Coordinates of C-alpha atoms in Angstrom, one line a residue:
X285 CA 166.0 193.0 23.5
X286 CA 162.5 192.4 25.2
X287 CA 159.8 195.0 24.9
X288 CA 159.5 197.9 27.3
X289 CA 157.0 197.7 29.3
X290 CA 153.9 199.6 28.0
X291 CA 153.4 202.3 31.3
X292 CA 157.4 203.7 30.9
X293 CA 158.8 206.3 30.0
X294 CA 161.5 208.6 29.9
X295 CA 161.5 212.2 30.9
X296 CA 163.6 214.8 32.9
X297 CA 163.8 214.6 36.8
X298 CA 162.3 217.0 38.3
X299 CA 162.5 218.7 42.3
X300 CA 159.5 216.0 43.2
X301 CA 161.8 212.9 42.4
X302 CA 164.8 213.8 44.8
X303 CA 163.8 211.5 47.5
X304 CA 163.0 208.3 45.0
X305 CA 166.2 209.3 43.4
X306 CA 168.5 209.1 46.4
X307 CA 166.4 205.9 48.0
X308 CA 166.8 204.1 44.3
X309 CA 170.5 205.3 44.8
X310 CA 171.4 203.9 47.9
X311 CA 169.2 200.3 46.5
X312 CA 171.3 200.4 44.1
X313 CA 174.9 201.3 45.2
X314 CA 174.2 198.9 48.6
X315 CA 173.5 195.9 46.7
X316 CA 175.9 196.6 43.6
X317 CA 179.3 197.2 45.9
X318 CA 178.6 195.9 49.6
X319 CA 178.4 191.7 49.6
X320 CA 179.7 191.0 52.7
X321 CA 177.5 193.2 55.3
X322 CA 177.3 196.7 55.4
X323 CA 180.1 198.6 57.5
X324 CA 180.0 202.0 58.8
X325 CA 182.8 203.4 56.3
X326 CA 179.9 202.5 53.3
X327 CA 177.0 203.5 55.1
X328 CA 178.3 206.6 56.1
X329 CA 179.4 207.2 52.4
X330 CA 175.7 206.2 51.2
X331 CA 173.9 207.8 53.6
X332 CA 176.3 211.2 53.1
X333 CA 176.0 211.2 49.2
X334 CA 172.4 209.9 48.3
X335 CA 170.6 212.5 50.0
X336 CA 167.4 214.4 48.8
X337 CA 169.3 217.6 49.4
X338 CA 172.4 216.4 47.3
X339 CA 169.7 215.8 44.5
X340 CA 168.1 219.1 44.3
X341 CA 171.7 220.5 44.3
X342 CA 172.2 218.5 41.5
X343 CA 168.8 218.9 39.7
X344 CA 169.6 223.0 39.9
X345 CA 173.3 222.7 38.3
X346 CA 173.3 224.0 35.2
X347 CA 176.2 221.5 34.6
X348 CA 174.0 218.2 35.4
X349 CA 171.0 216.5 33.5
X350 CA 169.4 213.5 35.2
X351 CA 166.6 211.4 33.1
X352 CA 164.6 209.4 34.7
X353 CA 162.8 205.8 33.6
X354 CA 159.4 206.0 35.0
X355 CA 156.9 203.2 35.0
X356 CA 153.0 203.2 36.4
X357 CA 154.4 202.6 39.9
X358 CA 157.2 204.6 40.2
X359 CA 161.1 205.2 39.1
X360 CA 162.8 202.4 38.6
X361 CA 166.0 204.0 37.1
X362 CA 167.8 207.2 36.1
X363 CA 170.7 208.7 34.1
X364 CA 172.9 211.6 35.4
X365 CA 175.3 213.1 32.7
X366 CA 177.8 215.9 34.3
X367 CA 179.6 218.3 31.8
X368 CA 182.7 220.3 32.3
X369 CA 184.2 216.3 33.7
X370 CA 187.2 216.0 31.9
X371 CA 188.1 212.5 31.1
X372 CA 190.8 211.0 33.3
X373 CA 192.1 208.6 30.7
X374 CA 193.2 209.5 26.8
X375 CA 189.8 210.8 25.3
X376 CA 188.9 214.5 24.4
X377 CA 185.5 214.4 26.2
X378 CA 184.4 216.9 29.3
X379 CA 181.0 214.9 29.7
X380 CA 180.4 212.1 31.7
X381 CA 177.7 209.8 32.6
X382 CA 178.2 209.9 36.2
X383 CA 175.5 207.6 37.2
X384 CA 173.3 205.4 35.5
X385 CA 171.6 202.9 37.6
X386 CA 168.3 200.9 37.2
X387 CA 167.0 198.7 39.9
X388 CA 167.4 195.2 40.1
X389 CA 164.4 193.6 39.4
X390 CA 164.0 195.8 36.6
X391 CA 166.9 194.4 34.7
X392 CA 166.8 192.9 31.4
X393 CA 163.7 194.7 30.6
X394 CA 166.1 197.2 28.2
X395 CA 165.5 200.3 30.1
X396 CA 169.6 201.1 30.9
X397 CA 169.6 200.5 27.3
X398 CA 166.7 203.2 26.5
X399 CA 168.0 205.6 29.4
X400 CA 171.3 205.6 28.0
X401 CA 170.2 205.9 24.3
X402 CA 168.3 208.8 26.0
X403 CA 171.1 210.2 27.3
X404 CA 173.4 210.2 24.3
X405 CA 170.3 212.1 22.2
X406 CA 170.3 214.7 24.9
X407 CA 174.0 215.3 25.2
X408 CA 173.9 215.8 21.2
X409 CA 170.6 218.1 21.6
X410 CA 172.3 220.1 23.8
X411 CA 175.4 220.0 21.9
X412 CA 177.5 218.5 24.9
X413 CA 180.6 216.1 23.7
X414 CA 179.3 212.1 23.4
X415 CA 180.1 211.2 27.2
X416 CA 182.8 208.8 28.4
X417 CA 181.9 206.8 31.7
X418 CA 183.8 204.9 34.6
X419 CA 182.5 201.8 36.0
X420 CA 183.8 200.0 38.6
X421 CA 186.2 196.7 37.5
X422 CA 184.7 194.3 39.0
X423 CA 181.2 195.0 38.2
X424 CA 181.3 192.5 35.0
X425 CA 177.7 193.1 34.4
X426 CA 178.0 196.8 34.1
X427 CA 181.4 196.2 31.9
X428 CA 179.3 193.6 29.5
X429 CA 176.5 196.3 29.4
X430 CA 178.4 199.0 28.3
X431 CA 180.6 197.0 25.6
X432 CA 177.1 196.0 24.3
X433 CA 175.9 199.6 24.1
X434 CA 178.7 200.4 21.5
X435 CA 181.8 201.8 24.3
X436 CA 185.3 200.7 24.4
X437 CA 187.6 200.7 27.5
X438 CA 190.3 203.8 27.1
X439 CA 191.8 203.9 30.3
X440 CA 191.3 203.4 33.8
X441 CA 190.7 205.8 36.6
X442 CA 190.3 205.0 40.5
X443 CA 187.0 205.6 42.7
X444 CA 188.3 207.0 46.0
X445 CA 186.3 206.8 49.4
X446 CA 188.6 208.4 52.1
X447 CA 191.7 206.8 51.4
X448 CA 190.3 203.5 49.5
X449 CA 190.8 203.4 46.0
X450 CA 188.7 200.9 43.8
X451 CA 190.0 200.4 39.9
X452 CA 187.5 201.6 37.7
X453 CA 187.2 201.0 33.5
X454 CA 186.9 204.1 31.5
X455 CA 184.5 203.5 28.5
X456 CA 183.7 206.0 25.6
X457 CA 182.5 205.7 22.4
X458 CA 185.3 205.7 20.2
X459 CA 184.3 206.4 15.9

């Protein structure tokens, strides 16, 4: 793994970082998922769900924890662990990583690696169960990623927009 760079670091979100969370969101979920142009069914989706409001909502949940991965600039990715999620496939966890998303030019540099590692430590500081996560099928760079970081595929779920459903893999760390 290459060296993090010297000026990041980790640390909890806080009220400040809603709108660079929700603009690093949409980056990321526009140019993960939409290849062929952007439609109005996913921008409306983006633009409804990667809000600054829906953020602070989040950031106030008692259920959520969001880390972010800060360098000199800016953030240039984030973890969001939800408990009380009960895993839709065969695997006793309630707590999921809901989101964890670095931005593209940032990747390689190990920091889903550290934001995740980050994310495990807090869910066992806080004594929440070792999260499962969903990622979509076809995303092979996310499914590599996560088979690297020590998860194994249990199941399979489905992302719904509306009335679109998208297959999605079910990781968790299995002992």
């Amino acid at each position: 793994m290459p060296a993090l760079p010297a000026t990041l670091s980790i640390r909890p979100a806080r009220p400040s970082d809603c709108s660079s969370l929700a603009a690093l969101s949409i980056e990321v979920w526009l140019g993960t998922y939409i290849r062929e142009g952007v439609n109005a069914f996913f921008a409306d989706y983006v633009l409804a769900h990667y809000t600054v409001e829906q953020f602070a909502k989040t950031l106030k949940d008692p259920a959520e924890r969001v880390l972010v991965s800060e360098n000199s600039i800016g953030i240039d990715g984030y973890i969001r662990i939800t408990n009380d999620q009960p895993c839709p496939a065969d695997h006793p966890s309630t707590t999921e990583v809901t989101t964890l998303y670095v931005q593209p030019r940032h990747h390689g540099k190990g920091i889903g690696q550290e934001l995740l590692r980050a994310g495990l430590d807090l869910c066992r500081e806080i004594e929440w169960d070792t999260p499962w996560l969903a990622t979509n099928s076809e995303n092979t760079n996310a499914l590599s990623f996560y088979k690297r970081q020590g998860f194994t595929i249990v199941g399979q779920t489905h992302f719904e927009i509306e009335d679109q459903r998208y297959c999605n893999e079910v990781f968790a760390v299995c002992a």
